[in-house]
Coordinates of C-alpha atoms in Angstrom, one line a residue:
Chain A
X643 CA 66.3 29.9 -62.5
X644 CA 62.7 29.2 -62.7
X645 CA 61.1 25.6 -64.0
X646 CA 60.0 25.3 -67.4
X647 CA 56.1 24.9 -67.5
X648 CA 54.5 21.6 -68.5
X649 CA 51.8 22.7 -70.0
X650 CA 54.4 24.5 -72.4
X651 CA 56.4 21.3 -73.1
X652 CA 55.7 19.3 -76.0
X653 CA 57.1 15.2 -76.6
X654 CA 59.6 15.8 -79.1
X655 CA 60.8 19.1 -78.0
X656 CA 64.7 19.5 -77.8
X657 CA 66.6 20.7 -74.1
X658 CA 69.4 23.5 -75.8
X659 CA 72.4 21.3 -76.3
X660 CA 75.9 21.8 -76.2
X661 CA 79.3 20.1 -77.5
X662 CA 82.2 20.6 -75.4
X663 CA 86.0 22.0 -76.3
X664 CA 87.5 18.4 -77.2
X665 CA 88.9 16.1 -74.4
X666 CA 92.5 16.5 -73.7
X667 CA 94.8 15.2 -71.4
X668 CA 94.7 18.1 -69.5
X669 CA 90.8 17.9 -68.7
X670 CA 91.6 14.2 -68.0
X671 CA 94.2 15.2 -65.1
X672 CA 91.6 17.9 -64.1
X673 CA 89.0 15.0 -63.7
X674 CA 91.2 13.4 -62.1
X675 CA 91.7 15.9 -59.5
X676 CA 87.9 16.8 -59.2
X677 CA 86.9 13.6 -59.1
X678 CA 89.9 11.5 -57.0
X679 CA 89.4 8.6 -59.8
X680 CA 92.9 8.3 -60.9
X681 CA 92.9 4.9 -62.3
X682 CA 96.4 4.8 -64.7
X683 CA 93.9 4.2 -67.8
X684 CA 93.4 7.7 -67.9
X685 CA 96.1 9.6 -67.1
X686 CA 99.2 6.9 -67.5
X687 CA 100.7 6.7 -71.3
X688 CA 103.0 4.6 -70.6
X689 CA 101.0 2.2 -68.4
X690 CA 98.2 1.8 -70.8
X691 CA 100.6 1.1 -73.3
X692 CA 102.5 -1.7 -71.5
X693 CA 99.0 -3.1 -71.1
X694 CA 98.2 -3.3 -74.8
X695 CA 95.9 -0.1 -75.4
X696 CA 96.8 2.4 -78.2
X697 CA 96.5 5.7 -75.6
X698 CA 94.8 6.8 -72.6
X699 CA 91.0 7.5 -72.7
X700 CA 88.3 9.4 -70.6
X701 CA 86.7 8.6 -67.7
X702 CA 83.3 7.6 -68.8
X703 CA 81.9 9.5 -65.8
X704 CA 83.3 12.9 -66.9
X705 CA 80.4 12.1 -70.0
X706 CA 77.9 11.7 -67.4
X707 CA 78.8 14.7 -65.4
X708 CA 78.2 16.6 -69.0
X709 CA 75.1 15.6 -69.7
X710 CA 74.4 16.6 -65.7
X711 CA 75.3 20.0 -66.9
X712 CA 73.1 20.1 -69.6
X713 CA 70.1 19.1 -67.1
X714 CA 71.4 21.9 -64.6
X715 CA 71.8 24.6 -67.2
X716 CA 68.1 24.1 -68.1
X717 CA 66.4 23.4 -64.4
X718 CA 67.4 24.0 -60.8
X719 CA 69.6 21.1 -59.3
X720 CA 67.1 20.3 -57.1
X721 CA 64.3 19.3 -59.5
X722 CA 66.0 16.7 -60.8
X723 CA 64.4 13.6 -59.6
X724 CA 66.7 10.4 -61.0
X725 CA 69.4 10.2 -63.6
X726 CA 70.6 7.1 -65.3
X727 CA 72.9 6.4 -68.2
X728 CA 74.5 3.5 -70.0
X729 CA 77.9 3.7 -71.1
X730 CA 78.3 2.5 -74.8
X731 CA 81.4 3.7 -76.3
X732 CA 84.9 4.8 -74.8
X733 CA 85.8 8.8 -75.2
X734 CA 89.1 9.3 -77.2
X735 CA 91.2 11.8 -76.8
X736 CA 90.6 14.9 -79.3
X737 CA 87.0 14.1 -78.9
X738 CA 84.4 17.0 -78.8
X739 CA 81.2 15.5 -77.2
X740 CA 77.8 16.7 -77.8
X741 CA 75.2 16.4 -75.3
X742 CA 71.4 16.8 -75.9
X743 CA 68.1 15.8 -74.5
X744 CA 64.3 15.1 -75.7
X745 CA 61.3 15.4 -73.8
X746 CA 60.0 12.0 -74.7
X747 CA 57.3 11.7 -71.7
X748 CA 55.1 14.0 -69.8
X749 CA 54.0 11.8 -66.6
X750 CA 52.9 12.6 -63.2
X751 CA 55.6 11.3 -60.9
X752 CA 54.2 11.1 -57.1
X753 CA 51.8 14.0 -57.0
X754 CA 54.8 16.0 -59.3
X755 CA 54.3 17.1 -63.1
X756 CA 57.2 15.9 -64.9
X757 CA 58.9 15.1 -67.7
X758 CA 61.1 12.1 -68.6
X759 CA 64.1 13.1 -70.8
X760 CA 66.2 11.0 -73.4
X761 CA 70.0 11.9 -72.9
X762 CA 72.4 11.1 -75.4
X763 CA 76.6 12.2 -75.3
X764 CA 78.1 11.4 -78.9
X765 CA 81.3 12.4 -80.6
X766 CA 80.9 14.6 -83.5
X767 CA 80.3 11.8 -86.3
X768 CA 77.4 10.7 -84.3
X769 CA 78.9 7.6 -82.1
X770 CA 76.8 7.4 -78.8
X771 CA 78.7 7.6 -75.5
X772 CA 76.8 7.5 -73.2
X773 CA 72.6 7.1 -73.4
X774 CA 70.2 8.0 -70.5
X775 CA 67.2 9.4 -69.4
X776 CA 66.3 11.6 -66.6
X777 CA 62.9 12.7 -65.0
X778 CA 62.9 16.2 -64.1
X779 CA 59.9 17.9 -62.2
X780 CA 58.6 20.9 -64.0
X781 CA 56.3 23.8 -63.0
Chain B
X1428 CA 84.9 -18.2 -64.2
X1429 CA 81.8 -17.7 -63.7
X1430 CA 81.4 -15.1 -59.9
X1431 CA 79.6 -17.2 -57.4
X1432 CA 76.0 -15.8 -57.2
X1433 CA 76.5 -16.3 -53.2
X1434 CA 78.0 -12.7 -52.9
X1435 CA 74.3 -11.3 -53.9
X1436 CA 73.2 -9.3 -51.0
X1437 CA 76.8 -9.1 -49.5
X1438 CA 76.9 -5.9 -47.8
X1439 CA 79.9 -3.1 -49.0
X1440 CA 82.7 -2.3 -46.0
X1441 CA 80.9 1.0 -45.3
X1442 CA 82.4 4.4 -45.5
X1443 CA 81.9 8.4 -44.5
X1444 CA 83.0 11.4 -46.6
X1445 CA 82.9 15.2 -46.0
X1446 CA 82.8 16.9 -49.2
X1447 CA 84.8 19.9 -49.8
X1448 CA 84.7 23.1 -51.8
X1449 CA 88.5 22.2 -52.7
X1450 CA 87.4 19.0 -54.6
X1451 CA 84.1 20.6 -56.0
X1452 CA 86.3 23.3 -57.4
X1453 CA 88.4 21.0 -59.6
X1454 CA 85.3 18.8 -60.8
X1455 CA 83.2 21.7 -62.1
X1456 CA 86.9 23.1 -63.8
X1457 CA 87.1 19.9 -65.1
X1458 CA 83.7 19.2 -66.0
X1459 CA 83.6 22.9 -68.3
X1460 CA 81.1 24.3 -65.3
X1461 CA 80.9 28.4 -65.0
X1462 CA 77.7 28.7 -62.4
X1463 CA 79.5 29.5 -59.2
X1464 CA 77.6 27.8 -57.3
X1465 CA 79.4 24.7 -58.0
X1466 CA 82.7 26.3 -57.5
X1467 CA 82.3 29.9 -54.9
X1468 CA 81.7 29.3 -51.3
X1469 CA 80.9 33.3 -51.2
X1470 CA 78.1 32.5 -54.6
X1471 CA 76.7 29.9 -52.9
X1472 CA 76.2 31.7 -49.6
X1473 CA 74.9 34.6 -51.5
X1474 CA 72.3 32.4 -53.3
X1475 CA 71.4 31.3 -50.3
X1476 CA 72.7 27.7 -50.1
X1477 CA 75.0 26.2 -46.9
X1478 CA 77.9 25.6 -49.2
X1479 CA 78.8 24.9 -52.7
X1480 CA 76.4 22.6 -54.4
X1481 CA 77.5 19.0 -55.1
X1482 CA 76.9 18.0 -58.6
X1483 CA 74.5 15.4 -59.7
X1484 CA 76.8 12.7 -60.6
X1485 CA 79.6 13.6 -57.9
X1486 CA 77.6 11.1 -55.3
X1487 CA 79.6 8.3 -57.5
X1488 CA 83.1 10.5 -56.8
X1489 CA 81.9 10.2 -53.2
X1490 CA 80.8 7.1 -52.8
X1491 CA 84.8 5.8 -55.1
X1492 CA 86.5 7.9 -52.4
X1493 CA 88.2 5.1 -50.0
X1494 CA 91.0 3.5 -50.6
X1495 CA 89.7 0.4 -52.0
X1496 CA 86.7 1.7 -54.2
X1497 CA 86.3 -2.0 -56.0
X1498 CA 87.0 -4.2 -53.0
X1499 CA 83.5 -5.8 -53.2
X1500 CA 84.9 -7.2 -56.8
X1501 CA 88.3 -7.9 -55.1
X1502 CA 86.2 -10.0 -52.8
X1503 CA 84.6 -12.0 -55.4
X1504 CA 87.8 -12.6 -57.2
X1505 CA 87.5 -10.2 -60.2
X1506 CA 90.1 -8.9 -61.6
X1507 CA 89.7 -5.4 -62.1
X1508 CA 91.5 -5.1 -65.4
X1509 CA 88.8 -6.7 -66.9
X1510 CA 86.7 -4.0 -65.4
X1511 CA 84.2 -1.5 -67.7
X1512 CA 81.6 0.6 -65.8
X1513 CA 78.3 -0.4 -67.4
X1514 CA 75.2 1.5 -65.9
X1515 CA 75.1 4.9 -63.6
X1516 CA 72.3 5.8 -62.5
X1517 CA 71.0 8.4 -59.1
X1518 CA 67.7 8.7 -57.6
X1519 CA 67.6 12.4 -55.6
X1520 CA 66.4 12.9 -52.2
X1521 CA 68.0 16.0 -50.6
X1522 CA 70.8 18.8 -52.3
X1523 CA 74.6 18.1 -50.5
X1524 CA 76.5 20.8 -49.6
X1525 CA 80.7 21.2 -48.8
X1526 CA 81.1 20.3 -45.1
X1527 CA 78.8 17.8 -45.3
X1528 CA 79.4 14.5 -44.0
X1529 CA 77.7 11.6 -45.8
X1530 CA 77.4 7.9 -45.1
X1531 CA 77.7 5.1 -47.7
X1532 CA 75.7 2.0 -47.2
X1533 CA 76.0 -0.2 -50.0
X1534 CA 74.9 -4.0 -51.1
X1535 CA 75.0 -6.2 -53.9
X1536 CA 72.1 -6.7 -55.3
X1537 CA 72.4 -8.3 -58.5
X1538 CA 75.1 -10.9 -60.7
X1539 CA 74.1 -12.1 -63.8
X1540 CA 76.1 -12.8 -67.3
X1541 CA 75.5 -12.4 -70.9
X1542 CA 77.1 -14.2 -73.7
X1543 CA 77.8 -17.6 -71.8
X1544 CA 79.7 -15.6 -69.5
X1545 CA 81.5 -13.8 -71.6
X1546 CA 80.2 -10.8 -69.9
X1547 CA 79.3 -10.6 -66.0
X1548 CA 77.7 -7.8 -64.5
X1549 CA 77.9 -7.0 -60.8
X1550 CA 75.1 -4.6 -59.5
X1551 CA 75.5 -2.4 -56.2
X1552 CA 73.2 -0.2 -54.7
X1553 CA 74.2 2.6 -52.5
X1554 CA 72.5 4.1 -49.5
X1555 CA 73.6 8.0 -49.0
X1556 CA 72.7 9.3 -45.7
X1557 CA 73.8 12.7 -44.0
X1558 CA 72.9 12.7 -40.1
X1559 CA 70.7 9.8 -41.1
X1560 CA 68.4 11.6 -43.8
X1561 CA 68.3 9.6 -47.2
X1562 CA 70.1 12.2 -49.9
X1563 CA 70.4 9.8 -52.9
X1564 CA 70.2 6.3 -54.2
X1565 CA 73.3 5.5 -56.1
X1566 CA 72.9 2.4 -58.3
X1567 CA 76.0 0.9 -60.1
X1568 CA 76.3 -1.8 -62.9
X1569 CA 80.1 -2.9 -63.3
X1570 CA 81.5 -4.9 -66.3
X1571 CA 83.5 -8.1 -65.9
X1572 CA 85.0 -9.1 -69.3
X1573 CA 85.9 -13.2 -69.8

């Protein structure tokens, strides 16, 4: 995988985006697993129930690790330079999320071209998950 | 209640984990991941890297993996109920690898509320180191709600 090229990059321009199959239960356990966070919110009907909350819901961090997917797919791992979001919303179950990201700033970032990128993970009807930015060195 | 501002700049009961390619395997089948890199020992090596790569958000996996992730909170009297996760955010040194062994150096660097206290925010930042070398900054905003 090679960098995309600043000069080539425009503020505006759109990273390809994806939405993902729609949060089950299953990819909850699964997180759970991959990620040894398995806090009874998310995998426990029962529990949540006896605590007042309609079902289990996902972990925000599997929206994160998304949109760190969606960086990854479009630039080598290690030219990511930071990556921040804000969690906004809680993930229902039956959820598809769609993840996408804008080049909103070409900067120079210690002696690095780079580009700052606006993150976003929404449900289908638009509701924001998660929203972030990242700055990603570029060729 | 309102947590006592005091517990700014209390350190975090430090820890050490050695990532695996068992674990990274579930997270990128969880997370929808098909580069094999992030889940093939034998891809990695071929693509030339130590181990399987580590994710950019699994440093937060790493640094929840002991058995009391929240005990700074538990310290301050929170109760973790009440808990949301606010904020996530990495800054990137150095790519970890499975068979690394990292070390988690963490502080609390900021408490502050919004909405009369209605809403309290606890802010920890996270040293990584492996064999000393920083690898990432992991910087976590946690929700109290009243």
């Amino acid at each position: 995988m090679t960098k995309p090229n600043y000069d080539a990059l425009n503020v505006g321009d759109m990273l390809p985006s994806f939405t993902t199959e729609p949060v089950s239960r299953l990819t909850l356990a699964l997180y759970a697993t991959g990620s040894g966070d398995h806090h009874p919110l998310h995998l426990d009907q029962d529990y949540v129930r006896a605590n007042g909350i309609g079902d289990v819901f996902a972990h925000g961090m599997l929206g994160m690790a998304y949109l760190g997917r969606l960086l990854t797919q479009w630039v080598p791992q290690e030219a990511i330079r930071s990556f921040g979001v804000r969690f906004t919303a809680i993930t229902q179950i039956g959820e598809r999320l769609v993840c996408t990201a804008k080049v909103v700033e070409k900067l120079e970032q210690d002696g690095e071209k780079c580009v700052r990128l606006e993150l976003t993970c929404a449900n289908e009807q638009g509701e924001a998950k998660h929203k972030g930015d990242a700055v990603v060195a570029v060729g | 209640m309102l947590i006592d501002k005091k517990h700014i700049g209390m350190k975090v009961p430090p820890h050490s984990v050695t990532l695996t390619a068992w674990q990274l395997k579930w997270f990128a089948k969880a997370t929808g991941e098909t580069n094999p890199i992030y889940f093939d020992e034998e891809a990695a090596r071929k693509a030339g890297l130590p181990g399987v790569l580590a994710p950019p958000t699994f440093f937060f996996c790493m640094d929840m993996d002991k058995e009391h992730p929240f005990d700074y909170l538990e310290t301050m009297g929170c109760d973790l109920m009440k808990m949301l996760h606010g904020e996530q955010s990495f800054v990137y040194h150095k790519p970890v690898y499975s068979g690394d062994t990292l070390d988690f150096d963490g502080e609390i660097t900021d408490i502050y509320d919004k909405r009369n206290g209605a809403l309290q925010f606890v802010v920890k930042d996270v040293k990584v180191r492996r064999q000393g070398e920083l690898v990432c900054d992991v910087h976590s905003v946690m929700v109290i709600r009243a």
